[in-house]
Short mmCIF file of C-alpha atoms in Angstrom, two decimals:
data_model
loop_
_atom_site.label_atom_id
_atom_site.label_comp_id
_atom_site.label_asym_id
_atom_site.label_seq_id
_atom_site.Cartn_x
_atom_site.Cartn_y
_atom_site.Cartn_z
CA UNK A 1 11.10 -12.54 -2.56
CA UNK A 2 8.97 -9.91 -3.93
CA UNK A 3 11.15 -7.34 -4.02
CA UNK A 4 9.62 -3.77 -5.45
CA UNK A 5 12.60 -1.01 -5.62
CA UNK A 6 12.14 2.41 -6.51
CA UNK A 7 14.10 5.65 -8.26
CA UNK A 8 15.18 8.11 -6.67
CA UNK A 9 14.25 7.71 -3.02
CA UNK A 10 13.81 11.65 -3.26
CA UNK A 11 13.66 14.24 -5.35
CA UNK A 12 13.82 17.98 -5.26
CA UNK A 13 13.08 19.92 -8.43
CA UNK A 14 11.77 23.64 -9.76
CA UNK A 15 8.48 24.06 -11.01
CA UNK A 16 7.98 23.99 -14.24
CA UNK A 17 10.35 20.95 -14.72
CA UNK A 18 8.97 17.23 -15.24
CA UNK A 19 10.18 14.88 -13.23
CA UNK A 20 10.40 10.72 -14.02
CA UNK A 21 9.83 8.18 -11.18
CA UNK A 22 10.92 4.36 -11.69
CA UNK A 23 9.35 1.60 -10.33
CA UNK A 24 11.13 -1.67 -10.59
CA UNK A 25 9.79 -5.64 -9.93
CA UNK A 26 13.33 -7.30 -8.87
CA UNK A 27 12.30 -10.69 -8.43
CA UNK A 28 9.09 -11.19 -10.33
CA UNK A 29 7.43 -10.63 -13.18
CA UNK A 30 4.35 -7.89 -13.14
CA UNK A 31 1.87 -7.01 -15.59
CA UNK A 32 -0.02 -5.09 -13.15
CA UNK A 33 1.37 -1.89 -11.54
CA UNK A 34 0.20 0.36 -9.28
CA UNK A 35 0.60 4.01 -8.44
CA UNK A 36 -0.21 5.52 -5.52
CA UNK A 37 -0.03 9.15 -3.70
CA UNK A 38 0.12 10.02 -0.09
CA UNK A 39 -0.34 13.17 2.07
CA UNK A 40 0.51 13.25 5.45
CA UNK A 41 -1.02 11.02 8.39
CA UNK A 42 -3.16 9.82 5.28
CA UNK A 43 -3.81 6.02 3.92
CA UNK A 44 -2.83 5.68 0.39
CA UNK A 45 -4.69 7.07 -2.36
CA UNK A 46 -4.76 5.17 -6.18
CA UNK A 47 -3.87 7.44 -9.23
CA UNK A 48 -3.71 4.96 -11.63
CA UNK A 49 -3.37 1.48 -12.52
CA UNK A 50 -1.06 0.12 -15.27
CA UNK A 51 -0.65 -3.14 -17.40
CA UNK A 52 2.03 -3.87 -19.24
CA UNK A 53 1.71 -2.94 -22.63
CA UNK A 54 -1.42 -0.64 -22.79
CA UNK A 55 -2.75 2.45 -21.33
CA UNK A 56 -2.76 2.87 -18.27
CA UNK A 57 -6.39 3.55 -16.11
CA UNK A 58 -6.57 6.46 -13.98
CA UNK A 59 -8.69 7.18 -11.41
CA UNK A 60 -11.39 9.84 -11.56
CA UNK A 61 -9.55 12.91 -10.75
CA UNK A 62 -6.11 12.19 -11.89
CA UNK A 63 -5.15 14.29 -14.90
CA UNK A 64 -3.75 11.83 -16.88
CA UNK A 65 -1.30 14.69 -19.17
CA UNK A 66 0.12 15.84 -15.73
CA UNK A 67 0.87 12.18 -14.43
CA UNK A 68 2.18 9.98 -17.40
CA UNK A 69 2.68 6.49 -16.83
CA UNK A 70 4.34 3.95 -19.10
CA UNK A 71 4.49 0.40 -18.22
CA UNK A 72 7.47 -0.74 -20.81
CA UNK A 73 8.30 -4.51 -19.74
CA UNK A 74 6.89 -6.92 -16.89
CA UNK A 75 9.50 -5.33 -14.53
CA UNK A 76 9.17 -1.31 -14.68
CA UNK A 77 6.37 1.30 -14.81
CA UNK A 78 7.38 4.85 -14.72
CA UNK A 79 5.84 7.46 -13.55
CA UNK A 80 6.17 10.68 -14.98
CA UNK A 81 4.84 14.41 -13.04
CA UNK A 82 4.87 17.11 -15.78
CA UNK A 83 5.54 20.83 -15.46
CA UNK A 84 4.88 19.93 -11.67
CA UNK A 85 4.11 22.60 -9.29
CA UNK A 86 4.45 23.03 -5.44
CA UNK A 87 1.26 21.18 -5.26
CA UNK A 88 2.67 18.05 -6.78
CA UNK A 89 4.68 17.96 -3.78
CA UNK A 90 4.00 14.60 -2.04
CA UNK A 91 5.06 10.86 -1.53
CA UNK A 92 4.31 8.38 -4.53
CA UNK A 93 4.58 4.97 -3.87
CA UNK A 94 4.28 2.24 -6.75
CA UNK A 95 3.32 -1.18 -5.98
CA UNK A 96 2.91 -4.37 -8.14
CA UNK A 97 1.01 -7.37 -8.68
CA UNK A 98 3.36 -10.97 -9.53
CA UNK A 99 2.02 -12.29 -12.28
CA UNK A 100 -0.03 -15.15 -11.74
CA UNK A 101 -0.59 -14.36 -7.75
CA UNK A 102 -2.96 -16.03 -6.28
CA UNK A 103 -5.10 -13.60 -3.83
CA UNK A 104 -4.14 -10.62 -5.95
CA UNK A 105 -1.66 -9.03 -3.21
CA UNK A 106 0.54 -6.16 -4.23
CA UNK A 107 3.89 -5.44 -2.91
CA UNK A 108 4.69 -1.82 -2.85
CA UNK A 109 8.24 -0.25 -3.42
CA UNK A 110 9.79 1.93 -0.53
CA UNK A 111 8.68 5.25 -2.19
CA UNK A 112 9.67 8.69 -3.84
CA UNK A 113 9.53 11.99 -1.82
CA UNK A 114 8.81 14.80 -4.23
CA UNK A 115 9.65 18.41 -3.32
CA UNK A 116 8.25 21.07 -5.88
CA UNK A 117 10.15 24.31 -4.74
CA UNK B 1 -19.03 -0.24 -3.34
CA UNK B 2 -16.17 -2.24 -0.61
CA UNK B 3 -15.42 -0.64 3.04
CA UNK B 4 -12.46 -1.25 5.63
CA UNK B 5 -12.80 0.29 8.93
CA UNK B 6 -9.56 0.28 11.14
CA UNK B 7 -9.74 1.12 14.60
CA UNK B 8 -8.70 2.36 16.86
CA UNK B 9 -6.81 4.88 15.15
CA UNK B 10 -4.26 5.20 17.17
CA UNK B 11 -2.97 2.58 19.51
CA UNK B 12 -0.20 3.16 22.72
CA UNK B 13 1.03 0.34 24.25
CA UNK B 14 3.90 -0.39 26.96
CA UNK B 15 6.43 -2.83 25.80
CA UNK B 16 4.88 -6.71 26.65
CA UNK B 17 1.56 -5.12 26.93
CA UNK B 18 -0.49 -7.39 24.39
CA UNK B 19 -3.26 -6.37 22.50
CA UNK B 20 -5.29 -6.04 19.26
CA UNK B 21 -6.28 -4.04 15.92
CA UNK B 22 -9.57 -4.49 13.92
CA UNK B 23 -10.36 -4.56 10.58
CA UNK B 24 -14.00 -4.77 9.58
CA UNK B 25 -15.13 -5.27 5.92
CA UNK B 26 -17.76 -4.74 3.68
CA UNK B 27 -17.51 -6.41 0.37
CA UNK B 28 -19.88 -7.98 -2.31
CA UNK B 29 -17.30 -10.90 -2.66
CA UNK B 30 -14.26 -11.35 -0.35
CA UNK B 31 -11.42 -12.19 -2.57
CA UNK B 32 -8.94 -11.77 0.35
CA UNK B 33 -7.72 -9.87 2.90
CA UNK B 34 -4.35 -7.99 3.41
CA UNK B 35 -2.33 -6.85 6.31
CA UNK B 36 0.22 -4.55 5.58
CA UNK B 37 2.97 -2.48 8.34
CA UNK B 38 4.09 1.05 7.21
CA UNK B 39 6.81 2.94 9.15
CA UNK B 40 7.46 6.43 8.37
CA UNK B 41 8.38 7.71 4.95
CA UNK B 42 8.27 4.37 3.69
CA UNK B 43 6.40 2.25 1.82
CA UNK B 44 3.77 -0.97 2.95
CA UNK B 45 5.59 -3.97 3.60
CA UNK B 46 3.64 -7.05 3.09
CA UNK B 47 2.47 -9.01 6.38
CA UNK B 48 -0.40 -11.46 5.90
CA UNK B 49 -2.94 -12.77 3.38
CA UNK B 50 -5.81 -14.08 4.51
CA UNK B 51 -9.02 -15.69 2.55
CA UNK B 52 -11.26 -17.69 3.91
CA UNK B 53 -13.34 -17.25 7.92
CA UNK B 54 -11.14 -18.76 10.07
CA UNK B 55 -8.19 -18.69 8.70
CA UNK B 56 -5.07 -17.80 11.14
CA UNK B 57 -1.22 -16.73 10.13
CA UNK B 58 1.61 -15.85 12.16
CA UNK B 59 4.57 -14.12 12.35
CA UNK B 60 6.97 -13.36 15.18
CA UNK B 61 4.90 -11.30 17.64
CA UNK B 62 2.00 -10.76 14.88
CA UNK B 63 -1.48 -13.30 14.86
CA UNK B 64 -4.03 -12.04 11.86
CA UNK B 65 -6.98 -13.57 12.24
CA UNK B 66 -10.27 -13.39 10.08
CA UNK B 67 -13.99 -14.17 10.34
CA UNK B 68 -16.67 -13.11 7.85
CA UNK B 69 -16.94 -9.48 8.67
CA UNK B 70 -13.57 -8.84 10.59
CA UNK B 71 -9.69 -9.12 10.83
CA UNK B 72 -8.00 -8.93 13.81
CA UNK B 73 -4.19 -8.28 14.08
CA UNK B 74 -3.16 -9.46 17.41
CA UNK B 75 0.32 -8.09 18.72
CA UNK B 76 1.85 -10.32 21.38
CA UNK B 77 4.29 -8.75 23.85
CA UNK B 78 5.16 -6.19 21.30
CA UNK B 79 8.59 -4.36 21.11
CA UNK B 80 9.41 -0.64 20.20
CA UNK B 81 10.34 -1.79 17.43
CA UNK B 82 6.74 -2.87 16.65
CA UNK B 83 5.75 0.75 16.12
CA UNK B 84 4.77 1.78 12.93
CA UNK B 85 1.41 2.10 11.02
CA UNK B 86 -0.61 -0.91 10.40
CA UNK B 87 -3.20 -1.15 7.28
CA UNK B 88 -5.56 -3.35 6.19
CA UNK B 89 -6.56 -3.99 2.73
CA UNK B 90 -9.19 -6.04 0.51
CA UNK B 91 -8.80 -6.47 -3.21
CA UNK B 92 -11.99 -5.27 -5.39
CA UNK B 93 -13.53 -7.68 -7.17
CA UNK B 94 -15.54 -6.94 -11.41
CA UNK B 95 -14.61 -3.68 -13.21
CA UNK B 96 -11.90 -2.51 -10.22
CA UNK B 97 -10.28 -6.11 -10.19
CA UNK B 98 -7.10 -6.38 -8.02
CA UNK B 99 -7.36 -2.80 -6.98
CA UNK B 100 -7.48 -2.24 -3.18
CA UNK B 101 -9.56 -0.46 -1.37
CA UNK B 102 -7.23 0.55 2.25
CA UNK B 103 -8.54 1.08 5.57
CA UNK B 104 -7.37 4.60 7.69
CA UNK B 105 -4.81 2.75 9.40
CA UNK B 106 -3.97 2.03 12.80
CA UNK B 107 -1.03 4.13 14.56
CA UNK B 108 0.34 1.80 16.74
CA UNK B 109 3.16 3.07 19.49
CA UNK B 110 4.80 1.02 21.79
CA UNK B 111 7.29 2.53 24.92
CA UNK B 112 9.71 0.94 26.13
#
């Protein structure tokens, strides 16, 4: 149980382009989503948090026109990296909250390798 | 404003050699503690809640145990397959509810 996919597993793109990462609950309902970015040898670093349904809350930082993030149903968030550029390059790795969880845990998906050439 | 410490950061064993990880905490409310294995290029996969001092859970080779300022992930005749990146994580509690605040990590590495 708790099974958090996500689409693609990697992507390579130009810069300039935008480029739209899925994040799917498979077995469980979520209104809360998570979305997370790491660099190398680093622990994970929140960009933003989303509910189902509204806006999503980004962390100080985070340019919330470059990063869009819609949270459509209790089962997918997207992420979405706008005119990205080489710096954009990096892992993202969703993760999301069952509704009605007890302790708050979050169960992350396996992640999405972005290459900016 | 919440702090995990991991340590040590990086951890090399020899296959059976048991030992430990530490997490220490510094919340305004524990609402929970999570242990969480990363390998490479992947994301966390969920090990252990734990919530109250004295709690205990186990899982194959794995012991997480908790008290009221630490964790401790104890690895029991571990396997090379054991190696990966182990995190610890407490959920935030008022205005940040459910987000987590991570600790560094702990590289663990075990030879064969």
């Amino acid at each position: 149980g708790a099974v958090v996919s996500q689409h693609p597993s990697r992507v390579i793109c130009k810069s300039g382009t935008s480029v739209k990462i899925e994040c799917r609950s498979l077995d469980f309902q979520a209104t809360t989503m998570f979305w997370y970015r790491q660099f190398p040898k680093k622990s994970l670093m929140l960009m933003a948090t989303s509910n189902e349904g509204s806006k999503a809350t980004y962390e100080q930082g985070v340019e919330k026109d470059k990063f869009l993030i819609n949270h459509a149903s209790l089962t997918l968030s997207t992420l979405t990296v706008t005119s990205a550029h080489p710096e954009d390059s990096s892992f993202y790795i969703c993760s999301a909250r069952p509704w009605g969880a007890t302790y708050n845990e979050q169960f992350f998906g396996p992640g999405t390798r972005l290459t900016v050439l | 404003e919440d702090q995990v410490t991991q340590s040590p950061e990086a951890l090399r064993l020899q296959e059976g050699e048991s030992s430990s990880l530490n997490c220490s905490y510094t919340v305004s409310g524990l609402r929970g503690l999570f242990w969480y294995r990363q390998d490479p290029g992947k994301g966390p996969e969920f090990l252990f809640t734990l919530y109250s001092a004295g709690e205990e859970k186990e899982k194959e080779r794995l012991k997480a145990t908790l008290t009221k300022k630490e964790s401790f992930l104890h690895i029991t005749a571990p396997k090379p397959e054991d190696s990966a990146t182990y995190l610890c994580a407490v959920p935030a509690g008022g205005t940040s509810y459910g987000k987590l605040t991570f600790g560094q990590g702990t590289i663990l590495t075990v030879h064969p």
